[in-house]
Amino acid sequence: MASNGDAVPVTDANSGKTDTNGMARTRPSGSMTPVEQFGSTKQKPGLSENTESPPSYDAVIGSDQNNSGKKYEPAVLEVTPVDGKADHSVDMANGTVTAEDRLEGDGDGNGDETKKDEEEVKTKMVSFGQLYRFADCKDALLMTGGLLAAMVHGSAFPLMIIVFGAMTDSLVGSGSYENMNMTTLNESQLQDLYDQEMEKFLQDMNKYALYFVFIGCGAFVAAYCQVTCLVTTSERQVYQIRTNFFRAILKQEIGWFDTNPSGELTTRLSEDVTKIKAGIGDKFGNFVQYFTAFLAGFVVGFIYGWQLTLVILAVSPLLAVAAFAMTKLVTSMTSTELDSYAKAGAVAEEVLSAIRTVAAFGGEKKESDRYLVNLESAKKVGVKKGLVQGSGMGITFLLVFCTYALGFWYGTTLILDPDVDYTVGSMLTVFFAVLIGAFSLGNAGPSIGDIATARGAAAHIWEIIDNQPSIDSSSLDGEKPPIEGNIEFEDVHFQYPSRKTVKVLQGMNLTVSVGQTVALVGSSGCGKSTSVQLIQRFYDTIEGSVKVDGKDVKDMNVNWLREHIGVVSQEPVLFGTTIADNIRYGREDVTQAEIEKACKEANAHDFISALPDGYGTLVGERGAQLSGGQKQRVAIARALVRDPKILLLDEATSALDTESEATVQSALDKASVGRTTLVIAHRLSTIRNADKICAVQNGVIVEEGNHDVLMGKQGLYYQLVMLQTKKSDDVSDEDKKALVLADETAANESDDEFEKRPLSSVSLKHRGSQRDSKKKLSRTFSSDSKKSEGDKEKKKEEEDKAPEVGFKRIMKMNSSEWPYILFGSLAAVINGAIQPAFAIIFSKIISVFALPEDEIMSEVEFFCILFCVLGVVSGLAFVVQSSMFGKSGEELTLRMRFMSFEAMLRQEIGWFDDKKNSTGALTTRLASDASMVQGAAGIRIATLVQNIANMGTGIILAFYFGWQMTLIVLACVPFMAIGGALHMKMLTGYAESDKDALEGAGKIASEAIENMRTVASLTREKTFYQLYHDLLYPPHKDSLRKAHIYGLTFGFAQGMVFLVHAVAFRFGAWMIELGEMTFEDVFLVFSCIAFGAMALGQASAFAPDAAKAKIAANNIFELLDREPEIDSSSTDGLQPEVCNSEVQFHTIKFRYPTRPDVPVLRGFDMKVSPGQRVALVGSSGCGKSTAIQLTERFYDPLAGEVTLDGNDLTALNIQWLRKQIGIVSQEPVLFDCTIAENIAYGDNSRDVPMEEIIDAAKNANIHNFIDSLPAGYETKVGDKGTQLSGGQKQRVAIARALVRNPKILLLDEATSALDTESEKVVQEALDKASEGRTCIVIAHRLSTIQDADMIFVIQHGKVVEKGKHSDLMAKQGVYYRLNNTQAT
């Protein structure tokens, strides 16, 4: 008998390719596209009759009136009573969990309370029924068919036992002639009688062999239906879950994203949904199949011997209690483990998305350790889980063997009782039936764990799906009046949900009339950007109201409102598609001519046309292929095509060079005509002509009027203007006017997003030109922009075909746990040998009853003791096996995740520029690959070793007692192997498409979630839903087609087992006829082979995990084996004792790896002497930031060399080199930890004392602000620094650089985000910090670099002018023109 192994696992249908522009995809005829369905509200969640095209966005998560049709209630969190307080529920309707603030360290000093709350709040497991909330009628039919087939499949083995019982009678009968009375028969009569008996025996055996064939055919059909139906329905439901989950995330209000890290959401979308898939699909089918076998076995037992079965059944409650306790504990631990992995995923997402910052500050080790902390907590839980599972299985088998002892003893008393009609044959039938039932119950155990895991994973996902946001962008409710553009703030009070103790607006009153241009000015954090967010209704006011055309925005339809608003932010976010598609996000029905017109107005057309692929150029993840200025111009074009009634300009020209700024500013001025325009500016020269200027201080407008009026008042606005113009007093008359305006330009860049400008999406856009730096840095990201299709296909092929690695190498990684593996393997071998030993004992049962009656009971008692001994040994072996392999498996998982993460951090920056290594794809791989390998290691290896030992021992015994019969059976094995091999081959391809699907979906989901503010501002939720749907749909359909093939291969593998038994027993009968074997030998050989085959079946169930593990291991080892071109972890290279900090560029030629056809530096020469302050100026994209990246050795030049103190950078130790350099970028990246930890990040080679942190903060003019926060320096800055405004983030970044005390200081628009009050002080601090250091400054605001020792003017990748400010002005060349452009 062989166990029917686990059913085929279901692929996640979310891969596939998408068109470059991400638009239309194939869909079933007659079905609506998801976007077409957005207007519909007729369908209920998950009840779409046609899953080929998912339920509409609005229908599922849309308007409130649709909520009444919801099939299930929103998830409720259970709160443990504390200090005698009554239980209470947490209402999820307001978009946040009221019992806890998920953002630890939200700045109010409540970090400890948050932790306490987290311990109190326990998420409920969803009920089993709720797992199927997205099943429709077709799914119900498929599940019914699949489960009925699983029940038939599960009944096959108990049916075989009935045939076996009858066959046993024939086998026993075949030997009865030996006991005949020989004295009364002559030889001829004896021969005739023997011939008659043998003929009857052979006829019976032929009949039973046919029964085996019939059962085998039935098992084939049932296994096919089971797998096909359940694979199909789980695929359909998971498709619904993924789209509903993503849809639910997209509809949440912005405040919700402030407390739910994007990395964690992405991890849940990939890993947790996969766990749900297993629980509702093949694992549930396995459970029903095995549970049916359990029930059927006991039914057969009752029919053939109810007394004995009843005695055995009386022990079942103990088994149930053991199983229940184990499941409960495993479920709880799994939930905790998933949470830890989700947090690790959030860390990985944060680090990988900020890889340049990590590399620049040498934070790889620190980030690895931070990642490891979460992995360690997950590992500890996993190890405990292995021990609990082992204990549970050990207790189960101990009870099973003790039950056999009891049953055997009681069965013997029944046989010896003359008043009871009970035979040896009926006792054997009962034993085998109960044996099958008990082992089937054991096999059902792991599936129960998988279902429990699915329920735990579903709790988190259902909670988000059911969460009703207070601001629902998908809602159809609300008025849709014609919008003219009047804006009014009435006594508005506001604080961010994640920092409720810090008030941002404290009674703001503002009126903007139709067509007016109103400017908001003020220091960083005063509330300017908050007001912009309130107009878009990203948040709702605490008190007061925001009105548009006299109507409260709360009463208006959210999408309608946002569709009439155009936003250009200081930190533009572009999406990983083409330039044309990015502009099309502004208005989907825009024509190519309109796109080009908008780009011309935004001064972007020329640079776009110069690109090899023009408007079809891919911009990379977050626009990484473009410089900051180029990105900003594309963002402006995107706003212009929108033709909005209200235009919100938040430092809209901050990232532009002086050549572009005047043109774009005039385009914006022109675009503002006839529109209500609200401008946020620190560069006051850009808003002099505004109809009204409002000066904001501490969340209140303190004065308003036009420029002349406010200058006359000599209030706050006057002070700001004076601060900006003061520098010009020290300048020659010749340049005075130009420099005044240049100063104003310089003061510009800052955003007041104090309020925590949630960096979700819009925040990422940090200033333009990091512009080149970060931008270009990344510039490589999507550069495959549009290589030929052939190149793409080739690359894809290379990716899919990772080098093959053997199982030996995986085990080598696990070698440090060899004692655990050794003892675990020994325990597994013992466990494997238990069952053949059990077979031998059963084979002796008949001989026991051939003894005289007075000897039978003593023999029986001996065997009962043996049963109990086997139970104890098996129980202990299970505990050792499970805990040992649990430990080694968890260590392997941790090691592989950690090493993969470390390997990623080692890679050169160019590797991250490749679009296949996007943050979303890498975090998805981290989440899935290691766990897949562990799925084939750990407990699975234990099962494999156990089954091999079982099979090996069984076959050796079978050869001993009947080698002929054993050989015949083994000759049939290839047929079984062919079935298994076909099955395995299908699963391997299945696992590969599964991986691609997850990565593809991870990219889209990660991009949308990280940039949620931009998505919401552009009202493109539906577009991203469409993209996600398009990505999921093709592999989803492919999986549905392949389900039949999986079913056929699985059915063939299962059916062959029964056919082999038919051949084996018919051959055994022939051997008995020839006198080569006795019935007892046949019986024993059968028992050994039965257990061996059962082990083979369980080993084949290992196939799904092994197939996935093989693919995952190939990917992991390909990453680990990759030698980075620039290895940040390398210890090689020179480490001079003294760094004089002389930097020189020698005829550098450079192109970004992902855009090899676009030259960036074309013979760049520059020398920076020790202690010199050098400035790089030039238009966006000229190569300034590239020079800084080459200095950091993020890339190596293609020709020429960069030297430090005469040493080529490639000859220096990379860590030593970067320790000499401090960098302040235009778009500062902060990490989700405290302010103190972010500042200390400047020097990761030591523990930075608090005094130094405070000194650095004071020098960066941020200390007073930090000190005013409730938690001070322990305030958490939020995901990507979203709890701070742009200016505050910039000052923390400056403090971080100052703590480093570097020899070389790189300033890439370092004061760009500062308001005029802070800029002067910080500039002085930077000037002071530059003393004695080599300092390279990138600046578009030329006023900040007039006193530089040397200014290099760069054009087209070459230095075209160099000299001091006065010298260059006298030349009246490029630099002179740049100054004049700024001045005008």
CSV table of C-alpha atoms in Angstrom, one decimal, residues 439-722:
chain,number,residue,atom,x,y,z
A,439,PHE,CA,-1.8,6.6,9.9
A,440,SER,CA,-4.1,8.6,7.7
A,441,LEU,CA,-5.0,10.7,10.8
A,442,GLY,CA,-1.3,11.3,11.3
A,443,ASN,CA,-0.8,12.3,7.7
A,444,ALA,CA,-3.7,14.7,8.0
A,445,GLY,CA,-1.9,16.5,10.9
A,446,PRO,CA,0.5,18.6,8.8
A,447,SER,CA,-2.4,19.7,6.6
A,448,ILE,CA,-4.2,20.9,9.7
A,449,GLY,CA,-1.1,23.0,10.5
A,450,ASP,CA,-1.1,24.4,7.0
A,451,ILE,CA,-4.8,25.3,7.3
A,452,ALA,CA,-4.2,26.9,10.7
A,453,THR,CA,-1.3,28.9,9.1
A,454,ALA,CA,-3.6,30.0,6.4
A,455,ARG,CA,-6.1,31.2,9.0
A,456,GLY,CA,-3.4,33.2,10.8
A,457,ALA,CA,-2.2,34.8,7.6
A,458,ALA,CA,-5.7,35.5,6.5
A,459,ALA,CA,-6.4,37.4,9.8
A,460,HIS,CA,-4.0,40.2,8.8
A,461,ILE,CA,-5.1,40.3,5.2
A,462,TRP,CA,-8.9,40.2,5.9
A,463,GLU,CA,-8.3,43.0,8.5
A,464,ILE,CA,-6.9,45.2,5.8
A,465,ILE,CA,-9.6,44.2,3.3
A,466,ASP,CA,-12.3,44.9,5.8
A,467,ASN,CA,-10.9,48.1,7.1
A,468,GLN,CA,-13.2,51.0,6.0
A,469,PRO,CA,-11.1,54.2,5.6
A,470,SER,CA,-12.5,57.5,6.8
A,471,ILE,CA,-11.4,59.0,3.4
A,472,ASP,CA,-12.2,56.4,0.8
A,473,SER,CA,-10.9,57.3,-2.7
A,474,SER,CA,-12.9,54.5,-4.2
A,475,SER,CA,-16.2,55.6,-2.8
A,476,LEU,CA,-18.9,56.7,-5.2
A,477,ASP,CA,-20.5,58.8,-2.4
A,478,GLY,CA,-20.3,62.6,-2.2
A,479,GLU,CA,-21.3,65.5,-4.3
A,480,LYS,CA,-19.8,66.2,-7.8
A,481,PRO,CA,-20.5,69.8,-8.3
A,482,PRO,CA,-18.9,71.8,-11.2
A,483,ILE,CA,-15.6,73.1,-9.7
A,484,GLU,CA,-14.6,76.7,-10.2
A,485,GLY,CA,-11.7,76.9,-7.8
A,486,ASN,CA,-12.6,79.0,-4.7
A,487,ILE,CA,-10.7,77.7,-1.7
A,488,GLU,CA,-11.4,78.6,1.9
A,489,PHE,CA,-9.9,77.5,5.2
A,490,GLU,CA,-12.1,78.2,8.2
A,491,ASP,CA,-10.4,78.0,11.6
A,492,VAL,CA,-8.6,74.8,10.6
A,493,HIS,CA,-6.9,72.8,13.4
A,494,PHE,CA,-4.9,69.7,12.5
A,495,GLN,CA,-2.3,67.2,13.8
A,496,TYR,CA,-1.1,64.1,12.0
A,497,PRO,CA,-2.8,60.8,13.2
A,498,SER,CA,0.7,59.4,13.9
A,499,ARG,CA,1.8,62.3,16.0
A,500,LYS,CA,-1.3,63.4,17.8
A,501,THR,CA,0.6,65.5,20.5
A,502,VAL,CA,2.1,67.9,17.9
A,503,LYS,CA,-0.4,70.4,16.5
A,504,VAL,CA,0.5,71.6,13.0
A,505,LEU,CA,-2.3,74.0,12.1
A,506,GLN,CA,-3.8,76.0,15.0
A,507,GLY,CA,-6.7,77.9,13.5
A,508,MET,CA,-5.6,78.6,10.0
A,509,ASN,CA,-7.9,80.9,8.0
A,510,LEU,CA,-7.3,81.4,4.3
A,511,THR,CA,-9.4,82.5,1.3
A,512,VAL,CA,-8.3,82.0,-2.3
A,513,SER,CA,-10.6,83.3,-5.1
A,514,VAL,CA,-11.1,81.8,-8.5
A,515,GLY,CA,-8.1,82.6,-10.8
A,516,GLN,CA,-6.0,84.0,-7.9
A,517,THR,CA,-2.4,83.0,-7.4
A,518,VAL,CA,-1.7,82.8,-3.7
A,519,ALA,CA,1.6,82.1,-2.2
A,520,LEU,CA,2.4,80.5,1.2
A,521,VAL,CA,5.7,81.4,2.8
A,522,GLY,CA,7.2,80.6,6.1
A,523,SER,CA,9.8,78.5,7.9
A,524,SER,CA,10.1,74.7,7.6
A,525,GLY,CA,7.4,72.9,9.5
A,526,CYS,CA,5.0,75.9,9.8
A,527,GLY,CA,2.2,74.0,8.0
A,528,LYS,CA,2.4,75.1,4.4
A,529,SER,CA,2.6,71.6,2.8
A,530,THR,CA,0.0,70.4,5.3
A,531,SER,CA,-2.5,72.8,3.8
A,532,VAL,CA,-1.8,71.5,0.4
A,533,GLN,CA,-2.5,68.0,1.6
A,534,LEU,CA,-5.8,69.1,3.3
A,535,ILE,CA,-7.0,70.6,0.0
A,536,GLN,CA,-6.5,67.3,-1.7
A,537,ARG,CA,-8.2,65.7,1.3
A,538,PHE,CA,-5.3,63.4,2.2
A,539,TYR,CA,-6.4,64.0,5.8
A,540,ASP,CA,-9.5,65.5,7.5
A,541,THR,CA,-9.3,68.5,9.8
A,542,ILE,CA,-9.6,68.0,13.5
A,543,GLU,CA,-11.6,71.3,13.8
A,544,GLY,CA,-12.8,73.8,11.3
A,545,SER,CA,-13.3,73.0,7.6
A,546,VAL,CA,-11.7,73.2,4.2
A,547,LYS,CA,-14.1,74.4,1.5
A,548,VAL,CA,-14.0,74.4,-2.3
A,549,ASP,CA,-16.6,76.7,-3.9
A,550,GLY,CA,-18.3,77.0,-0.5
A,551,LYS,CA,-18.7,73.2,-0.1
A,552,ASP,CA,-16.9,71.3,2.6
A,553,VAL,CA,-14.4,68.9,0.9
A,554,LYS,CA,-15.7,66.2,3.3
A,555,ASP,CA,-19.1,66.4,1.5
A,556,MET,CA,-17.5,66.0,-2.0
A,557,ASN,CA,-16.6,62.9,-3.8
A,558,VAL,CA,-12.9,62.3,-3.2
A,559,ASN,CA,-11.9,61.3,-6.7
A,560,TRP,CA,-14.0,64.1,-8.2
A,561,LEU,CA,-12.2,66.6,-6.1
A,562,ARG,CA,-8.7,65.3,-6.8
A,563,GLU,CA,-9.3,65.1,-10.5
A,564,HIS,CA,-9.7,68.8,-10.6
A,565,ILE,CA,-6.5,69.5,-8.8
A,566,GLY,CA,-3.0,69.5,-10.3
A,567,VAL,CA,0.0,69.1,-8.1
A,568,VAL,CA,3.7,69.7,-8.7
A,569,SER,CA,5.7,68.7,-5.7
A,570,GLN,CA,9.2,69.5,-4.6
A,571,GLU,CA,10.1,65.8,-4.7
A,572,PRO,CA,8.6,64.5,-8.0
A,573,VAL,CA,7.8,60.8,-8.1
A,574,LEU,CA,7.8,59.1,-11.5
A,575,PHE,CA,6.8,55.5,-12.0
A,576,GLY,CA,8.8,52.7,-13.6
A,577,THR,CA,7.4,53.0,-17.1
A,578,THR,CA,8.0,55.2,-20.1
A,579,ILE,CA,8.1,59.0,-20.1
A,580,ALA,CA,5.0,59.2,-22.2
A,581,ASP,CA,3.1,56.9,-19.8
A,582,ASN,CA,4.2,58.9,-16.8
A,583,ILE,CA,2.8,62.1,-18.4
A,584,ARG,CA,-0.3,60.1,-19.4
A,585,TYR,CA,-0.9,59.4,-15.7
A,586,GLY,CA,-1.9,63.1,-15.5
A,587,ARG,CA,-4.8,62.5,-17.9
A,588,GLU,CA,-5.4,59.1,-19.4
A,589,ASP,CA,-7.1,60.2,-22.6
A,590,VAL,CA,-4.3,62.7,-23.5
A,591,THR,CA,-2.9,62.5,-27.1
A,592,GLN,CA,0.7,62.3,-28.1
A,593,ALA,CA,0.5,65.8,-29.5
A,594,GLU,CA,-0.8,67.1,-26.2
A,595,ILE,CA,2.0,65.3,-24.3
A,596,GLU,CA,4.6,66.9,-26.5
A,597,LYS,CA,3.0,70.3,-26.2
A,598,ALA,CA,3.1,70.0,-22.4
A,599,CYS,CA,6.7,68.9,-22.5
A,600,LYS,CA,7.6,71.9,-24.6
A,601,GLU,CA,5.9,74.2,-22.1
A,602,ALA,CA,7.8,72.5,-19.3
A,603,ASN,CA,11.1,72.8,-21.2
A,604,ALA,CA,11.4,69.0,-21.3
A,605,HIS,CA,10.8,68.2,-25.0
A,606,ASP,CA,14.4,68.8,-26.1
A,607,PHE,CA,16.1,66.4,-23.6
A,608,ILE,CA,13.4,63.8,-24.2
A,609,SER,CA,13.8,63.9,-27.9
A,610,ALA,CA,17.6,63.6,-27.5
A,611,LEU,CA,17.1,60.2,-25.8
A,612,PRO,CA,17.5,57.1,-28.0
A,613,ASP,CA,14.0,56.0,-27.4
A,614,GLY,CA,12.5,59.5,-27.0
A,615,TYR,CA,9.1,59.5,-25.2
A,616,GLY,CA,9.3,55.7,-25.1
A,617,THR,CA,12.3,55.8,-22.7
A,618,LEU,CA,11.8,53.9,-19.5
A,619,VAL,CA,12.5,56.2,-16.6
A,620,GLY,CA,13.3,53.4,-14.1
A,621,GLU,CA,12.2,52.8,-10.5
A,622,ARG,CA,11.1,56.2,-9.1
A,623,GLY,CA,12.4,57.9,-12.2
A,624,ALA,CA,16.0,56.8,-11.5
A,625,GLN,CA,17.1,57.0,-15.1
A,626,LEU,CA,16.5,60.8,-15.2
A,627,SER,CA,18.4,63.5,-13.3
A,628,GLY,CA,16.4,65.5,-10.7
A,629,GLY,CA,15.8,68.4,-13.0
A,630,GLN,CA,14.6,66.2,-15.8
A,631,LYS,CA,12.3,64.4,-13.4
A,632,GLN,CA,10.9,67.7,-12.2
A,633,ARG,CA,10.1,68.8,-15.7
A,634,VAL,CA,8.4,65.6,-16.6
A,635,ALA,CA,6.3,66.0,-13.4
A,636,ILE,CA,5.4,69.6,-14.5
A,637,ALA,CA,4.3,68.3,-17.9
A,638,ARG,CA,2.2,65.7,-16.2
A,639,ALA,CA,0.4,68.5,-14.2
A,640,LEU,CA,0.0,70.6,-17.3
A,641,VAL,CA,-1.8,67.9,-19.3
A,642,ARG,CA,-4.2,67.5,-16.4
A,643,ASP,CA,-5.7,71.0,-17.2
A,644,PRO,CA,-6.8,71.4,-13.5
A,645,LYS,CA,-9.1,74.0,-12.0
A,646,ILE,CA,-6.8,74.2,-9.0
A,647,LEU,CA,-3.0,74.1,-9.3
A,648,LEU,CA,-0.9,73.4,-6.2
A,649,LEU,CA,2.8,74.2,-6.7
A,650,ASP,CA,4.9,72.9,-3.8
A,651,GLU,CA,8.4,74.2,-4.8
A,652,ALA,CA,7.6,73.2,-8.4
A,653,THR,CA,10.9,74.5,-9.9
A,654,SER,CA,13.2,73.6,-7.0
A,655,ALA,CA,15.0,71.0,-9.0
A,656,LEU,CA,15.7,73.0,-12.1
A,657,ASP,CA,18.9,74.5,-13.2
A,658,THR,CA,19.0,78.1,-14.0
A,659,GLU,CA,18.8,77.6,-17.7
A,660,SER,CA,15.5,75.8,-17.4
A,661,GLU,CA,14.0,77.6,-14.4
A,662,ALA,CA,13.1,80.8,-16.0
A,663,THR,CA,11.4,79.0,-19.0
A,664,VAL,CA,9.5,76.6,-16.7
A,665,GLN,CA,8.5,79.4,-14.3
A,666,SER,CA,7.1,81.4,-17.2
A,667,ALA,CA,5.2,78.2,-18.3
A,668,LEU,CA,3.8,77.8,-14.8
A,669,ASP,CA,2.8,81.4,-14.8
A,670,LYS,CA,1.1,80.9,-18.1
A,671,ALA,CA,-0.6,77.7,-16.8
A,672,SER,CA,-1.8,79.5,-13.7
A,673,VAL,CA,-3.9,82.0,-15.8
A,674,GLY,CA,-7.6,81.3,-15.2
A,675,ARG,CA,-6.8,78.8,-12.5
A,676,THR,CA,-6.8,79.0,-8.8
A,677,THR,CA,-3.1,78.5,-7.9
A,678,LEU,CA,-1.6,77.9,-4.5
A,679,VAL,CA,2.2,78.2,-4.4
A,680,ILE,CA,4.6,77.1,-1.7
A,681,ALA,CA,7.9,78.8,-2.0
A,682,HIS,CA,11.1,79.6,0.0
A,683,ARG,CA,12.6,81.2,-3.1
A,684,LEU,CA,10.7,84.4,-2.7
A,685,SER,CA,11.7,85.8,-6.1
A,686,THR,CA,9.4,83.2,-7.7
A,687,ILE,CA,6.3,84.6,-5.9
A,688,ARG,CA,6.7,88.4,-6.0
A,689,ASN,CA,4.0,88.7,-8.6
A,690,ALA,CA,1.4,86.6,-6.7
A,691,ASP,CA,-2.0,88.2,-6.2
A,692,LYS,CA,-1.7,87.5,-2.5
A,693,ILE,CA,1.2,86.3,-0.2
A,694,CYS,CA,0.4,84.6,3.1
A,695,ALA,CA,3.1,84.4,5.7
A,696,VAL,CA,2.6,81.3,7.9
A,697,GLN,CA,4.0,80.9,11.4
A,698,ASN,CA,3.2,78.1,13.8
A,699,GLY,CA,0.2,76.9,11.9
A,700,VAL,CA,-1.5,80.3,11.6
A,701,ILE,CA,-1.4,82.9,8.8
A,702,VAL,CA,0.1,85.9,10.6
A,703,GLU,CA,0.0,88.4,7.6
A,704,GLU,CA,-1.3,88.5,4.1
A,705,GLY,CA,-1.2,90.9,1.1
A,706,ASN,CA,0.8,91.4,-2.0
A,707,HIS,CA,4.6,91.8,-2.1
A,708,ASP,CA,4.6,95.6,-1.8
A,709,VAL,CA,2.1,95.7,1.1
A,710,LEU,CA,3.9,93.0,3.1
A,711,MET,CA,7.3,94.7,2.6
A,712,GLY,CA,5.7,97.9,3.9
A,713,LYS,CA,4.5,96.1,7.0
A,714,GLN,CA,8.1,95.0,7.8
A,715,GLY,CA,6.8,91.9,9.5
A,716,LEU,CA,7.6,88.2,9.0
A,717,TYR,CA,7.6,88.3,5.2
A,718,TYR,CA,9.9,91.4,5.2
A,719,GLN,CA,12.3,89.5,7.5
A,720,LEU,CA,12.4,86.5,5.2
A,721,VAL,CA,13.1,88.7,2.2
A,722,MET,CA,15.9,90.5,4.1
